[in-house]
């Protein structure tokens, strides 16, 4: 791991550990490289909607975090990020052994960064695309105590 | 309460009670009328992001459920709904005493229904708009065991 | 008309006249009040898609302009706006005697403004909602020659 | 060119020629392969917004057509498509020698197809990503005279 990669990894892991929602959902930070982040959620009744699938809100939560952390991993150290908007297309019910959200930066800008997350359902070693999220993140510089 | 209102209320409450995620988040179904649904969430560390605000994923989850149940409340009884996509604009950090998501149907169609949810932060009796969600719901008729 | 209304009207009309695309589409600025703007397009073969309906791109163009000008009408005079993203739901084919896009500001912020536009199809004096657009506009202050 | 490719090419070209808006904008169908379509627009005052950039509505129009035709190129011959919603992020002003929209299918479904279009600005042989569109297309089977 290069210094940059190690530093991005540490930065994202420290911040992720502060996200109470990720712990509550049972989501796990699987991989971090600069510009790319993977979050994994194991389906269970505590994150379900009424038909037993993983709730769109839980899918969105890990996809938003994956996209947001991909953006954060490329930010100067004195800047945090806030999601200003996202759009998610839900392509198939979220079921299976694991739900995997992979976030990546599409374009990093001074004020706004565009990131995407693909969400896969994994079953018997095979992955299937179940959702696609596109998010705009705003860089926040030392405002209102907002950092990583 | 009219028969229609009572029936919509019962239908939505029964389904909401099956959403494990709503229970896990501590979200509560506050009001149901045909075409309109209100869900309330009290901010707490279990639904937070890294700065202590309510996570965009939790805001999205209650907004999506509010919009989806607004749609369900107007569906014929043999049909359920699934969210196929939503877009959310996050206008201000989700903080305060209560987060209130109010869903309503914009246009009900045979296959697709468009619904919106406004999300407010309530503090000392005053409400402030913090998010706006627009969702497309697909009507599902007795497919794959999907009902209310 | 108050001074504010007259000034917003003049400002938006002057800018609208510079939008070559609006002229090319045959779109007309119908009403301007601070925070609200109406643009009208008469369906014709020059703005059609393959089935003869008005093309989603033309519907989006007038809806985006209506939302953007609603935002501009509330900006301090030294600031312009640029659309950073929008989402449009197309609810019914765009046909009829007139297509009317009504933009309004949902929340005006220092950097970002959220606006919406409802698009109606008018026929024999009756209006029908055919599209809903939500747009984020960014305030631009004297940058790169961008003004109204 | 395989039979499938030739047939997709012919089908898309025939339909594109019926889109009055594309002709009005001066947009040109550059490439068609099954699941991928490229449309090119040369910036000019007739498609501009008030600062002289290509209007977001014109960018959206070619991106929506590129995404929609990517979807159509993979549809059974008795089915057409209609855009039900799209979201576009505008990353940089649309200027340059050519604006190129490249649409591709993300996931083709029985009722709904998800497609994306990346839009590039080309200058002195170099491309720069200026917009990203995500669209949902609905398959239409012999309804209301809607075909290709």
PDB file of C-alpha atoms in Angstrom, chain C residues 15-16 18-25 45-53 55-58 60-62 64-65 69 72 80-91 93 144-148, chain D residues 15-16 18-25 45-53 55-58 60-62 64-65 69 72 80-91 93 144-148:
ATOM      1  CA  UNK C  15     -31.680  36.928 -20.081  1.00  0.00           C
ATOM      2  CA  UNK C  16     -34.357  34.778 -21.737  1.00  0.00           C
ATOM      3  CA  UNK C  18     -30.307  35.636 -25.027  1.00  0.00           C
ATOM      4  CA  UNK C  19     -31.215  31.935 -24.903  1.00  0.00           C
ATOM      5  CA  UNK C  20     -30.892  30.944 -28.535  1.00  0.00           C
ATOM      6  CA  UNK C  21     -32.416  27.547 -27.783  1.00  0.00           C
ATOM      7  CA  UNK C  22     -35.688  29.033 -26.526  1.00  0.00           C
ATOM      8  CA  UNK C  23     -36.046  30.984 -29.772  1.00  0.00           C
ATOM      9  CA  UNK C  24     -35.128  27.911 -31.817  1.00  0.00           C
ATOM     10  CA  UNK C  25     -37.776  25.839 -30.010  1.00  0.00           C
ATOM     11  CA  UNK C  45     -42.940  18.878 -35.790  1.00  0.00           C
ATOM     12  CA  UNK C  46     -39.703  20.798 -35.191  1.00  0.00           C
ATOM     13  CA  UNK C  47     -39.605  19.798 -31.499  1.00  0.00           C
ATOM     14  CA  UNK C  48     -40.937  16.254 -31.886  1.00  0.00           C
ATOM     15  CA  UNK C  49     -39.594  12.816 -31.053  1.00  0.00           C
ATOM     16  CA  UNK C  50     -40.259   9.826 -33.298  1.00  0.00           C
ATOM     17  CA  UNK C  51     -43.915   9.288 -32.323  1.00  0.00           C
ATOM     18  CA  UNK C  52     -44.866  12.902 -32.904  1.00  0.00           C
ATOM     19  CA  UNK C  53     -44.956  13.873 -29.209  1.00  0.00           C
ATOM     20  CA  UNK C  55     -39.352  15.385 -27.352  1.00  0.00           C
ATOM     21  CA  UNK C  56     -38.416  14.860 -23.696  1.00  0.00           C
ATOM     22  CA  UNK C  57     -35.419  17.086 -24.390  1.00  0.00           C
ATOM     23  CA  UNK C  58     -37.641  19.993 -25.410  1.00  0.00           C
ATOM     24  CA  UNK C  60     -36.773  19.390 -20.206  1.00  0.00           C
ATOM     25  CA  UNK C  61     -35.404  22.516 -21.853  1.00  0.00           C
ATOM     26  CA  UNK C  62     -38.413  24.687 -21.044  1.00  0.00           C
ATOM     27  CA  UNK C  64     -35.092  23.713 -16.822  1.00  0.00           C
ATOM     28  CA  UNK C  65     -35.326  27.320 -18.028  1.00  0.00           C
ATOM     29  CA  UNK C  69     -35.235  31.676 -14.087  1.00  0.00           C
ATOM     30  CA  UNK C  72     -32.451  33.849 -10.963  1.00  0.00           C
ATOM     31  CA  UNK C  80     -26.021  34.443 -12.092  1.00  0.00           C
ATOM     32  CA  UNK C  81     -27.081  30.792 -11.878  1.00  0.00           C
ATOM     33  CA  UNK C  82     -26.041  27.581 -13.577  1.00  0.00           C
ATOM     34  CA  UNK C  83     -27.970  24.315 -13.435  1.00  0.00           C
ATOM     35  CA  UNK C  84     -25.764  21.672 -11.800  1.00  0.00           C
ATOM     36  CA  UNK C  85     -28.258  18.819 -12.035  1.00  0.00           C
ATOM     37  CA  UNK C  86     -31.883  18.086 -12.683  1.00  0.00           C
ATOM     38  CA  UNK C  87     -34.243  15.168 -12.600  1.00  0.00           C
ATOM     39  CA  UNK C  88     -37.417  14.944 -14.618  1.00  0.00           C
ATOM     40  CA  UNK C  89     -40.272  12.468 -14.426  1.00  0.00           C
ATOM     41  CA  UNK C  90     -42.277  12.219 -17.626  1.00  0.00           C
ATOM     42  CA  UNK C  91     -45.822  11.245 -16.691  1.00  0.00           C
ATOM     43  CA  UNK C  93     -46.823  12.039 -23.650  1.00  0.00           C
ATOM     44  CA  UNK C 144     -15.800  33.513 -16.218  1.00  0.00           C
ATOM     45  CA  UNK C 145     -18.022  36.301 -17.424  1.00  0.00           C
ATOM     46  CA  UNK C 146     -21.143  34.558 -16.169  1.00  0.00           C
ATOM     47  CA  UNK C 147     -23.905  36.919 -15.140  1.00  0.00           C
ATOM     48  CA  UNK C 148     -27.638  36.923 -15.742  1.00  0.00           C
TER      49      UNK C 148
ATOM     50  CA  UNK D  15     -36.383   6.347 -35.955  1.00  0.00           C
ATOM     51  CA  UNK D  16     -33.792   9.096 -35.412  1.00  0.00           C
ATOM     52  CA  UNK D  18     -38.273  11.058 -37.433  1.00  0.00           C
ATOM     53  CA  UNK D  19     -37.121  13.100 -34.426  1.00  0.00           C
ATOM     54  CA  UNK D  20     -37.825  16.635 -35.566  1.00  0.00           C
ATOM     55  CA  UNK D  21     -36.004  18.028 -32.539  1.00  0.00           C
ATOM     56  CA  UNK D  22     -32.697  16.379 -33.485  1.00  0.00           C
ATOM     57  CA  UNK D  23     -32.857  17.971 -36.925  1.00  0.00           C
ATOM     58  CA  UNK D  24     -33.834  21.331 -35.427  1.00  0.00           C
ATOM     59  CA  UNK D  25     -30.853  21.186 -33.041  1.00  0.00           C
ATOM     60  CA  UNK D  45     -26.019  30.202 -31.148  1.00  0.00           C
ATOM     61  CA  UNK D  46     -29.261  28.417 -31.991  1.00  0.00           C
ATOM     62  CA  UNK D  47     -28.830  25.931 -29.117  1.00  0.00           C
ATOM     63  CA  UNK D  48     -27.319  28.317 -26.567  1.00  0.00           C
ATOM     64  CA  UNK D  49     -28.333  29.504 -23.121  1.00  0.00           C
ATOM     65  CA  UNK D  50     -27.738  33.078 -21.968  1.00  0.00           C
ATOM     66  CA  UNK D  51     -23.968  32.815 -21.443  1.00  0.00           C
ATOM     67  CA  UNK D  52     -23.344  31.312 -24.861  1.00  0.00           C
ATOM     68  CA  UNK D  53     -22.852  27.728 -23.648  1.00  0.00           C
ATOM     69  CA  UNK D  55     -28.267  24.980 -23.155  1.00  0.00           C
ATOM     70  CA  UNK D  56     -28.709  22.205 -20.581  1.00  0.00           C
ATOM     71  CA  UNK D  57     -31.913  21.318 -22.425  1.00  0.00           C
ATOM     72  CA  UNK D  58     -30.031  20.666 -25.668  1.00  0.00           C
ATOM     73  CA  UNK D  60     -30.204  16.665 -22.182  1.00  0.00           C
ATOM     74  CA  UNK D  61     -31.972  16.177 -25.486  1.00  0.00           C
ATOM     75  CA  UNK D  62     -29.027  14.486 -27.217  1.00  0.00           C
ATOM     76  CA  UNK D  64     -31.725  11.331 -23.665  1.00  0.00           C
ATOM     77  CA  UNK D  65     -31.879  10.322 -27.337  1.00  0.00           C
ATOM     78  CA  UNK D  69     -31.752   4.608 -28.735  1.00  0.00           C
ATOM     79  CA  UNK D  72     -34.273   0.640 -28.458  1.00  0.00           C
ATOM     80  CA  UNK D  80     -40.802   0.795 -28.769  1.00  0.00           C
ATOM     81  CA  UNK D  81     -39.511   2.743 -25.772  1.00  0.00           C
ATOM     82  CA  UNK D  82     -40.554   5.886 -23.940  1.00  0.00           C
ATOM     83  CA  UNK D  83     -38.404   7.732 -21.397  1.00  0.00           C
ATOM     84  CA  UNK D  84     -40.217   7.733 -18.049  1.00  0.00           C
ATOM     85  CA  UNK D  85     -37.589   9.704 -16.146  1.00  0.00           C
ATOM     86  CA  UNK D  86     -34.029  10.874 -16.333  1.00  0.00           C
ATOM     87  CA  UNK D  87     -31.493  12.608 -14.168  1.00  0.00           C
ATOM     88  CA  UNK D  88     -28.585  14.599 -15.501  1.00  0.00           C
ATOM     89  CA  UNK D  89     -25.572  16.028 -13.715  1.00  0.00           C
ATOM     90  CA  UNK D  90     -23.966  18.936 -15.540  1.00  0.00           C
ATOM     91  CA  UNK D  91     -20.281  18.961 -14.646  1.00  0.00           C
ATOM     92  CA  UNK D  93     -20.197  24.327 -19.288  1.00  0.00           C
ATOM     93  CA  UNK D 144     -51.387   4.018 -28.998  1.00  0.00           C
ATOM     94  CA  UNK D 145     -49.532   3.630 -32.251  1.00  0.00           C
ATOM     95  CA  UNK D 146     -46.179   3.757 -30.511  1.00  0.00           C
ATOM     96  CA  UNK D 147     -43.470   1.774 -32.245  1.00  0.00           C
ATOM     97  CA  UNK D 148     -39.848   2.509 -33.015  1.00  0.00           C
TER      98      UNK D 148
END
